[in-house]
PDB file of C-alpha atoms in Angstrom:
ATOM      1  CA  MET C  24    -100.883  65.411  32.941  1.00  0.00           C
ATOM      2  CA  GLN C  25    -103.050  68.173  34.287  1.00  0.00           C
ATOM      3  CA  VAL C  26    -105.445  70.300  32.215  1.00  0.00           C
ATOM      4  CA  ASN C  27    -106.942  73.390  33.830  1.00  0.00           C
ATOM      5  CA  VAL C  28    -109.658  75.395  32.070  1.00  0.00           C
ATOM      6  CA  SER C  29    -110.673  78.663  33.704  1.00  0.00           C
ATOM      7  CA  ALA C  30    -112.601  81.822  32.853  1.00  0.00           C
ATOM      8  CA  ARG C  31    -112.153  85.498  33.692  1.00  0.00           C
ATOM      9  CA  HIS C  32    -115.046  87.942  33.886  1.00  0.00           C
ATOM     10  CA  GLY C  33    -117.739  85.270  33.851  1.00  0.00           C
ATOM     11  CA  HIS C  34    -118.398  81.554  33.824  1.00  0.00           C
ATOM     12  CA  LEU C  35    -118.116  78.935  31.111  1.00  0.00           C
ATOM     13  CA  ASP C  36    -121.026  76.562  30.708  1.00  0.00           C
ATOM     14  CA  ASP C  37    -120.260  72.880  31.318  1.00  0.00           C
ATOM     15  CA  ALA C  38    -120.422  71.947  27.625  1.00  0.00           C
ATOM     16  CA  THR C  39    -117.894  74.630  26.603  1.00  0.00           C
ATOM     17  CA  HIS C  40    -115.648  73.715  29.540  1.00  0.00           C
ATOM     18  CA  GLN C  41    -115.709  70.035  28.510  1.00  0.00           C
ATOM     19  CA  VAL C  42    -114.987  70.805  24.844  1.00  0.00           C
ATOM     20  CA  LEU C  43    -111.997  73.013  25.729  1.00  0.00           C
ATOM     21  CA  GLN C  44    -110.688  70.369  28.133  1.00  0.00           C
ATOM     22  CA  GLU C  45    -110.852  67.662  25.462  1.00  0.00           C
ATOM     23  CA  LYS C  46    -109.271  69.871  22.804  1.00  0.00           C
ATOM     24  CA  ALA C  47    -106.453  70.840  25.173  1.00  0.00           C
ATOM     25  CA  GLU C  48    -105.726  67.173  25.849  1.00  0.00           C
ATOM     26  CA  THR C  49    -105.196  66.615  22.114  1.00  0.00           C
ATOM     27  CA  LEU C  50    -102.028  68.726  22.354  1.00  0.00           C
ATOM     28  CA  LEU C  51    -100.394  65.651  23.898  1.00  0.00           C
ATOM     29  CA  ARG C  52    -100.430  64.065  20.432  1.00  0.00           C
ATOM     30  CA  TYR C  53     -97.872  66.633  19.345  1.00  0.00           C
ATOM     31  CA  PHE C  54     -95.634  66.476  22.418  1.00  0.00           C
ATOM     32  CA  ASP C  55     -96.057  63.780  25.056  1.00  0.00           C
ATOM     33  CA  ARG C  56     -93.718  65.466  27.552  1.00  0.00           C
ATOM     34  CA  LEU C  57     -96.228  68.138  28.526  1.00  0.00           C
ATOM     35  CA  ASN C  58     -96.779  68.301  32.294  1.00  0.00           C
ATOM     36  CA  SER C  59     -99.695  70.715  32.384  1.00  0.00           C
ATOM     37  CA  ILE C  60    -101.900  72.761  30.098  1.00  0.00           C
ATOM     38  CA  GLY C  61    -103.709  75.871  31.274  1.00  0.00           C
ATOM     39  CA  VAL C  62    -106.506  77.395  29.211  1.00  0.00           C
ATOM     40  CA  THR C  63    -107.823  80.802  30.271  1.00  0.00           C
ATOM     41  CA  VAL C  64    -110.855  82.308  28.567  1.00  0.00           C
ATOM     42  CA  ASP C  65    -111.313  86.047  29.119  1.00  0.00           C
ATOM     43  CA  LEU C  66    -115.035  86.583  28.599  1.00  0.00           C
ATOM     44  CA  HIS C  67    -114.739  90.377  28.755  1.00  0.00           C
ATOM     45  CA  ARG C  68    -115.303  91.336  25.123  1.00  0.00           C
ATOM     46  CA  ASP C  69    -113.103  94.050  23.679  1.00  0.00           C
ATOM     47  CA  HIS C  70    -114.434  96.920  21.569  1.00  0.00           C
ATOM     48  CA  ALA C  71    -114.637  94.592  18.544  1.00  0.00           C
ATOM     49  CA  GLY C  72    -116.738  92.055  20.460  1.00  0.00           C
ATOM     50  CA  LYS C  73    -114.005  89.446  20.690  1.00  0.00           C
ATOM     51  CA  VAL C  74    -113.078  87.120  23.539  1.00  0.00           C
ATOM     52  CA  LYS C  75    -109.485  86.189  24.362  1.00  0.00           C
ATOM     53  CA  VAL C  76    -108.261  82.628  24.836  1.00  0.00           C
ATOM     54  CA  GLU C  77    -104.792  82.016  26.259  1.00  0.00           C
ATOM     55  CA  ILE C  78    -103.067  78.629  26.398  1.00  0.00           C
ATOM     56  CA  ILE C  79     -99.983  77.905  28.483  1.00  0.00           C
ATOM     57  CA  ALA C  80     -98.490  74.432  28.036  1.00  0.00           C
ATOM     58  CA  LYS C  81     -95.673  73.515  30.408  1.00  0.00           C
ATOM     59  CA  ALA C  82     -93.216  70.789  29.482  1.00  0.00           C
ATOM     60  CA  GLU C  83     -90.392  69.081  31.270  1.00  0.00           C
ATOM     61  CA  HIS C  84     -87.216  71.038  31.924  1.00  0.00           C
ATOM     62  CA  LYS C  85     -89.263  74.161  32.736  1.00  0.00           C
ATOM     63  CA  HIS C  86     -90.114  74.881  29.104  1.00  0.00           C
ATOM     64  CA  GLU C  87     -93.325  76.776  28.374  1.00  0.00           C
ATOM     65  CA  PHE C  88     -95.320  77.212  25.199  1.00  0.00           C
ATOM     66  CA  VAL C  89     -97.617  80.260  25.319  1.00  0.00           C
ATOM     67  CA  ALA C  90    -100.215  81.516  22.837  1.00  0.00           C
ATOM     68  CA  ALA C  91    -103.203  83.855  22.963  1.00  0.00           C
ATOM     69  CA  GLU C  92    -105.821  84.678  20.346  1.00  0.00           C
ATOM     70  CA  LEU C  93    -108.928  86.845  19.944  1.00  0.00           C
ATOM     71  CA  ASP C  94    -112.115  85.856  18.138  1.00  0.00           C
ATOM     72  CA  GLU C  95    -115.877  86.276  18.357  1.00  0.00           C
ATOM     73  CA  GLU C  96    -116.241  82.558  19.163  1.00  0.00           C
ATOM     74  CA  ILE C  97    -114.476  80.852  22.054  1.00  0.00           C
ATOM     75  CA  ALA C  98    -113.821  77.657  20.072  1.00  0.00           C
ATOM     76  CA  ALA C  99    -112.350  79.570  17.131  1.00  0.00           C
ATOM     77  CA  ALA C 100    -110.030  81.568  19.405  1.00  0.00           C
ATOM     78  CA  PHE C 101    -108.955  78.327  21.097  1.00  0.00           C
ATOM     79  CA  ASN C 102    -108.218  76.671  17.744  1.00  0.00           C
ATOM     80  CA  LEU C 103    -106.105  79.620  16.593  1.00  0.00           C
ATOM     81  CA  ALA C 104    -104.132  79.635  19.859  1.00  0.00           C
ATOM     82  CA  ALA C 105    -103.721  75.835  19.732  1.00  0.00           C
ATOM     83  CA  ASP C 106    -102.307  76.145  16.212  1.00  0.00           C
ATOM     84  CA  LYS C 107     -99.685  78.555  17.560  1.00  0.00           C
ATOM     85  CA  ILE C 108     -98.818  76.123  20.363  1.00  0.00           C
ATOM     86  CA  LYS C 109     -98.477  73.277  17.845  1.00  0.00           C
ATOM     87  CA  GLN C 110     -96.130  75.415  15.752  1.00  0.00           C
ATOM     88  CA  GLN C 111     -94.008  76.226  18.820  1.00  0.00           C
ATOM     89  CA  ILE C 112     -93.861  72.539  19.771  1.00  0.00           C
ATOM     90  CA  LYS C 113     -92.853  71.586  16.225  1.00  0.00           C
ATOM     91  CA  HIS C 114     -90.088  74.192  16.237  1.00  0.00           C
ATOM     92  CA  TYR C 115     -88.901  73.048  19.676  1.00  0.00           C
ATOM     93  CA  LYS C 116     -88.792  69.385  18.612  1.00  0.00           C
ATOM     94  CA  GLU C 117     -86.863  70.281  15.445  1.00  0.00           C
ATOM     95  CA  ARG C 118     -84.390  72.229  17.556  1.00  0.00           C
ATOM     96  CA  LEU C 119     -83.928  69.241  19.869  1.00  0.00           C
ATOM     97  CA  GLN C 120     -83.335  66.888  16.946  1.00  0.00           C
ATOM     98  CA  ASP C 121     -80.913  69.292  15.236  1.00  0.00           C
ATOM     99  CA  HIS C 122     -79.010  69.721  18.489  1.00  0.00           C
ATOM    100  CA  ARG C 123     -78.574  65.961  18.799  1.00  0.00           C
ATOM    101  CA  ARG C 124     -77.294  65.673  15.210  1.00  0.00           C
ATOM    102  CA  ASP C 125     -74.943  68.659  15.362  1.00  0.00           C
ATOM    103  CA  PRO C 126     -71.381  67.303  15.673  1.00  0.00           C
ATOM    104  CA  SER C 127     -70.068  70.652  16.947  1.00  0.00           C
ATOM    105  CA  HIS C 128     -71.852  69.959  20.243  1.00  0.00           C
ATOM    106  CA  ASN C 129     -69.995  66.649  20.600  1.00  0.00           C
ATOM    107  CA  ASP C 130     -66.910  67.680  22.528  1.00  0.00           C
ATOM    108  CA  THR C 131     -64.483  64.789  22.142  1.00  0.00           C
ATOM    109  CA  GLY C 132     -61.466  66.837  23.108  1.00  0.00           C
ATOM    110  CA  GLU C 133     -60.066  66.872  19.563  1.00  0.00           C
ATOM    111  CA  ARG C 134     -59.520  70.231  17.923  1.00  0.00           C
TER     112      ARG C 134
END
């Protein structure tokens, strides 16, 4: 599994880069079929002084989970975006389980 942390409009210090990398890897606890996770930190602050963190987690079967958040602190924005990703993963897993249990998708030829 590949984790890529990058920055726009500036550079992340090594400590911040390492923390974001480790936090991104924890998303595997929620869904072990993730192939790659991309974290992009936009260091250009908007008029409210906030930075933007975007997370794109790609899973098997070309499924993507995408979330972006704004906050004054990079770690806080990451946590908010990660919470959105976790919610999307939870919803996706529930949909997969419901699909497997739904007898209407079992086409046995009987009508």
